[in-house]
Short mmCIF file of C-alpha atoms in Angstrom, two decimals:
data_model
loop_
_atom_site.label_atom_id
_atom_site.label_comp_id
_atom_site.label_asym_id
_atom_site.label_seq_id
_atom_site.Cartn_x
_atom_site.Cartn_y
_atom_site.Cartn_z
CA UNK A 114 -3.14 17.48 -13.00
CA UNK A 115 -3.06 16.50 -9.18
CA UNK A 116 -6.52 16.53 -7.43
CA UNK A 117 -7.47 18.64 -4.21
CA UNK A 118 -9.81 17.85 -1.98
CA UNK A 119 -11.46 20.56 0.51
CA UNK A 120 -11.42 19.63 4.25
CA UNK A 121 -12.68 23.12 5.82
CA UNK A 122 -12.13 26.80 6.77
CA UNK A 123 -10.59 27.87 9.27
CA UNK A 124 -10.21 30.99 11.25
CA UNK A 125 -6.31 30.79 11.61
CA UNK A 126 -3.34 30.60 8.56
CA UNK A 127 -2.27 26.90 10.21
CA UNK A 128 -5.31 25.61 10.12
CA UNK A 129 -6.37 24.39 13.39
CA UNK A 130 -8.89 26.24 14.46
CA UNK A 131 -12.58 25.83 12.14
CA UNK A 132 -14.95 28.56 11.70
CA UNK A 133 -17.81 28.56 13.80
CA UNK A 134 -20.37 29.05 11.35
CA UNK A 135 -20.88 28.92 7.64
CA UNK A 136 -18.80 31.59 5.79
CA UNK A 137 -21.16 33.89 3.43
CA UNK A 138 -20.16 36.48 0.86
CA UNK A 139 -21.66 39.06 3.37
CA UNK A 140 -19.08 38.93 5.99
CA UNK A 141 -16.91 41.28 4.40
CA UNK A 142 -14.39 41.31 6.89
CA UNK A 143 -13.63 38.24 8.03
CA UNK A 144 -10.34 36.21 6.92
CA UNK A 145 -10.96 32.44 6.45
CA UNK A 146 -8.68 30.33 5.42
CA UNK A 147 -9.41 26.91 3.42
CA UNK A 148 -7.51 23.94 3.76
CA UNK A 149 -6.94 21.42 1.12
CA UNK A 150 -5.77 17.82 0.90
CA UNK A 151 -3.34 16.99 -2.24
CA UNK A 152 -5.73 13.78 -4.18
CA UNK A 153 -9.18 12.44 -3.37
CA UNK A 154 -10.12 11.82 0.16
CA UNK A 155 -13.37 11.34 1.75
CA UNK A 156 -14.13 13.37 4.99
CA UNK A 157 -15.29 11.17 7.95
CA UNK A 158 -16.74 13.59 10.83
CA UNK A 159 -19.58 10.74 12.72
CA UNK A 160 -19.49 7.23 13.50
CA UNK A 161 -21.87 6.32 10.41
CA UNK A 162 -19.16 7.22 8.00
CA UNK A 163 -16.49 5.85 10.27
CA UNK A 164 -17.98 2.65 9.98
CA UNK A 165 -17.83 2.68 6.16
CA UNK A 166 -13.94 1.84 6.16
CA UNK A 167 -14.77 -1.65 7.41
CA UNK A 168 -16.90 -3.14 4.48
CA UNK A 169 -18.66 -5.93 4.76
CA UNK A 170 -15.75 -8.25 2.32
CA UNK A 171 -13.21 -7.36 5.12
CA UNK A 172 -11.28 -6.17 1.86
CA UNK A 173 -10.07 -2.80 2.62
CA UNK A 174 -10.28 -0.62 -0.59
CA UNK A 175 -7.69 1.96 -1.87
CA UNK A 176 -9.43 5.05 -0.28
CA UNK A 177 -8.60 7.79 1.54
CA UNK A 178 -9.51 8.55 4.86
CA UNK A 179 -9.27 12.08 6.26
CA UNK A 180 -10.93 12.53 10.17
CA UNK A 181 -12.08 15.74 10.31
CA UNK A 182 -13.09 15.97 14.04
CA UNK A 183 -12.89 14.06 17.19
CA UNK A 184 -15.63 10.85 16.93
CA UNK A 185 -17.40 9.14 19.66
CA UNK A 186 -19.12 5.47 18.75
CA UNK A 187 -20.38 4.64 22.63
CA UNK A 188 -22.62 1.79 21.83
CA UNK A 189 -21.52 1.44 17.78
CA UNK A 190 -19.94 -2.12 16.89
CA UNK A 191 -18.94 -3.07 13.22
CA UNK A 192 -18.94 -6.55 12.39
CA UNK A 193 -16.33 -6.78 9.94
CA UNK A 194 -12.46 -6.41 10.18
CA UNK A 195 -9.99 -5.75 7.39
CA UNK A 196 -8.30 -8.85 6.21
CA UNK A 197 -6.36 -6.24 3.76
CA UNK A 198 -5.73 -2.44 4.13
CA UNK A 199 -5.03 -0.69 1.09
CA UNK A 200 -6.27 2.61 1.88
CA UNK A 201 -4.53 5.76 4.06
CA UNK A 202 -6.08 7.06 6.95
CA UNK A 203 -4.98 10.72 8.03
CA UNK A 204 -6.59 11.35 11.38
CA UNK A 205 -5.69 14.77 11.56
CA UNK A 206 -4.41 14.48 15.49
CA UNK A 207 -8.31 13.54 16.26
CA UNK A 208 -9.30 10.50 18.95
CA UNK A 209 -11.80 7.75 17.57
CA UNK A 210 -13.14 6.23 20.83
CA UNK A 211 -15.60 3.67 21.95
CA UNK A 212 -15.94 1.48 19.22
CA UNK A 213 -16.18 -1.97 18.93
CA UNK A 214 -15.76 -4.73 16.98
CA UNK A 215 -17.50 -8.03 16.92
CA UNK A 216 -16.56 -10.61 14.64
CA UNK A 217 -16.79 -14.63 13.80
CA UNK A 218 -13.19 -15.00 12.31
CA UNK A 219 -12.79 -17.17 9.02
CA UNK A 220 -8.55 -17.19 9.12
CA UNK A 221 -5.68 -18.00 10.67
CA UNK A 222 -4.46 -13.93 11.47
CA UNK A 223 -6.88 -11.08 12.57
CA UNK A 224 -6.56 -7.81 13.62
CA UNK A 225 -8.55 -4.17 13.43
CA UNK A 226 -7.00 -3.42 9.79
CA UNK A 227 -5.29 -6.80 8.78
CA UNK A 228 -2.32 -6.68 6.17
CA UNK A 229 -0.98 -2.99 5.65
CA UNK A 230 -0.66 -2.86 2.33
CA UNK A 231 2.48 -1.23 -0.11
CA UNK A 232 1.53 2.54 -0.43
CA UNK A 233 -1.54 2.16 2.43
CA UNK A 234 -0.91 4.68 5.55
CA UNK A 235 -2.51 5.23 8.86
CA UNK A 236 -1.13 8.09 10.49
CA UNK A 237 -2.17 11.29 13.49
CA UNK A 238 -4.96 9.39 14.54
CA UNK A 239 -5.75 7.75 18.29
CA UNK A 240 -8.49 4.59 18.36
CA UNK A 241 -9.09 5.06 22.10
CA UNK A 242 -11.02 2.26 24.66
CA UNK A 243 -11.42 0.12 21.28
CA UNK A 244 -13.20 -3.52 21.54
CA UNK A 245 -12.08 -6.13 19.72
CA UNK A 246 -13.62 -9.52 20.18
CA UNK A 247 -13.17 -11.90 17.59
CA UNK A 248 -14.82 -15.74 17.77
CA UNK A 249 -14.44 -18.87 15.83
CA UNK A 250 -17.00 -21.82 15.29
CA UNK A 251 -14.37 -23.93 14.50
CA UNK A 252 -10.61 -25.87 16.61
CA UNK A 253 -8.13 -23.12 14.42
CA UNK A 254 -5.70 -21.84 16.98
CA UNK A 255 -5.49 -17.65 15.11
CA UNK A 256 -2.70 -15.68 15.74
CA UNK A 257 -4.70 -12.21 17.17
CA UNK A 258 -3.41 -9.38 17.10
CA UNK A 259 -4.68 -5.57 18.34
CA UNK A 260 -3.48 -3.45 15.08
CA UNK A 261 -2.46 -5.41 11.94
CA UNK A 262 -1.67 -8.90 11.24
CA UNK A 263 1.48 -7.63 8.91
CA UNK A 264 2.70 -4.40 7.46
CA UNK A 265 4.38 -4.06 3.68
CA UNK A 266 8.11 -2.01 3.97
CA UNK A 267 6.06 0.47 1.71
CA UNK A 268 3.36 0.74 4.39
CA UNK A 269 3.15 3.49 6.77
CA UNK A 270 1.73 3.63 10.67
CA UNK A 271 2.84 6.68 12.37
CA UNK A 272 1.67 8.71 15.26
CA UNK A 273 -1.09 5.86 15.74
CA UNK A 274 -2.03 5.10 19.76
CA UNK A 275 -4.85 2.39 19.87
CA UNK A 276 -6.12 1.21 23.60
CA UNK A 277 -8.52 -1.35 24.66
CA UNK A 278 -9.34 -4.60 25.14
CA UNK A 279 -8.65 -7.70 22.52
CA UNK A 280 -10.23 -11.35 23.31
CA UNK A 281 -10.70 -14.40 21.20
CA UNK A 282 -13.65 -16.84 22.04
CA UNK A 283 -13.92 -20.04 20.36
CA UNK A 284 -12.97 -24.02 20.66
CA UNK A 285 -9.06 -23.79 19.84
CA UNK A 286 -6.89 -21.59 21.97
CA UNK A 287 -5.46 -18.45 20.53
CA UNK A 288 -2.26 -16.10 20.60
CA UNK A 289 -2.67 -12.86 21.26
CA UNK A 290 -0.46 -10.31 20.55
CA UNK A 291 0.29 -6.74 20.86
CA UNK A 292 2.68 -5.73 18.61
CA UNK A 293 4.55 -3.09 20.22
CA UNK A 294 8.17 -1.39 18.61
CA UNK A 295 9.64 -0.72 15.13
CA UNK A 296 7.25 2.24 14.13
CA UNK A 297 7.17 5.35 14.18
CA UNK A 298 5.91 7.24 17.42
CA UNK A 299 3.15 4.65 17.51
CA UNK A 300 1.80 3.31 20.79
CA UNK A 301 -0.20 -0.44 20.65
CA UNK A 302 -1.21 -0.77 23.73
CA UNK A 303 -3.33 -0.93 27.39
CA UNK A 304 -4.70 -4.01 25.93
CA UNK A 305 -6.59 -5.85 29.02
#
């Protein structure tokens, strides 16, 4: 016994284009078509909910993701960053854009989602004009990087573009990477 999860109806068989307004048992003759997601997933459609995949631990949890439209955070910064992601993200071919994230760093890697856990998948999803500043009280020298710090063989990131800016503040000096090649259709870059 497999669980479904609803997303939406639509007005087309493939699923791309939603209804435009609730669906009620009077409209007789309209054809809407639902689609479903195979297991549990939790629908993000505004920043609020967004924000709710980077909990305060930094420990990413083994849920599901689905974006169910495009989401603009213009002015929203989280203040946490995954050290682990166990969770999938499908984004659906939507754009996440103008988010930020602002964070005192307590290791020696960081990055938006951290390790990319076995099983864990981000995938059809593009983090556009993303801010990542990171700072540390203390002389470690971090490894930063814009994506994840490291990704499990059993891990998947595809179709994934994520552009912005990435800077490190702190005592010690820092090495920033990009991480760029080796997966699939995914573009890390336009980091300033």
């Amino acid at each position: 016994d497999e669980a479904f999860t609803f997303l939406r109806y639509y007005e087309d068989a493939a699923c791309t284009l939603p209804t435009k307004s609730s669906v009620t048992l009077e409209d007789s003759d309209m054809t809407v078509y639902a689609k479903f997601a195979t297991g549990k997933w939790t629908r993000i459609s505004n920043r609020r909910e967004f924000a709710k995949i980077f909990p305060q631990n930094g420990e990413g949890e083994a849920v599901n993701y689905w974006i169910m439209d495009d989401i603009d955070c213009k002015g929203m910064k989280v203040d946490s960053y995954l050290k682990n992601f166990s969770g999938k993200i499908e984004g659906d071919n939507h754009t996440i854009s103008n988010f930020g994230v602002s964070v005192n760093i307590d290791t020696m890697k960081v990055a938006l989602f951290g390790n990319i856990k076995a099983g864990a998948s981000i995938t059809n999803v593009t983090f556009e004009n993303v801010t990542m500043a990171y700072t540390s009280k203390t002389e470690m020298k971090p490894e930063v990087y814009g994506v994840f710090t490291s990704i499990d063989e059993n891990a998947t990131i595809s179709n994934v573009v994520l552009t912005g800016s990435l800077s490190f503040s702190g005592p010690g000096d820092s090495c920033a990477t990009n991480m760029q090649g080796g997966y699939d259709h995914c573009l890390f870059g336009g980091f300033e």
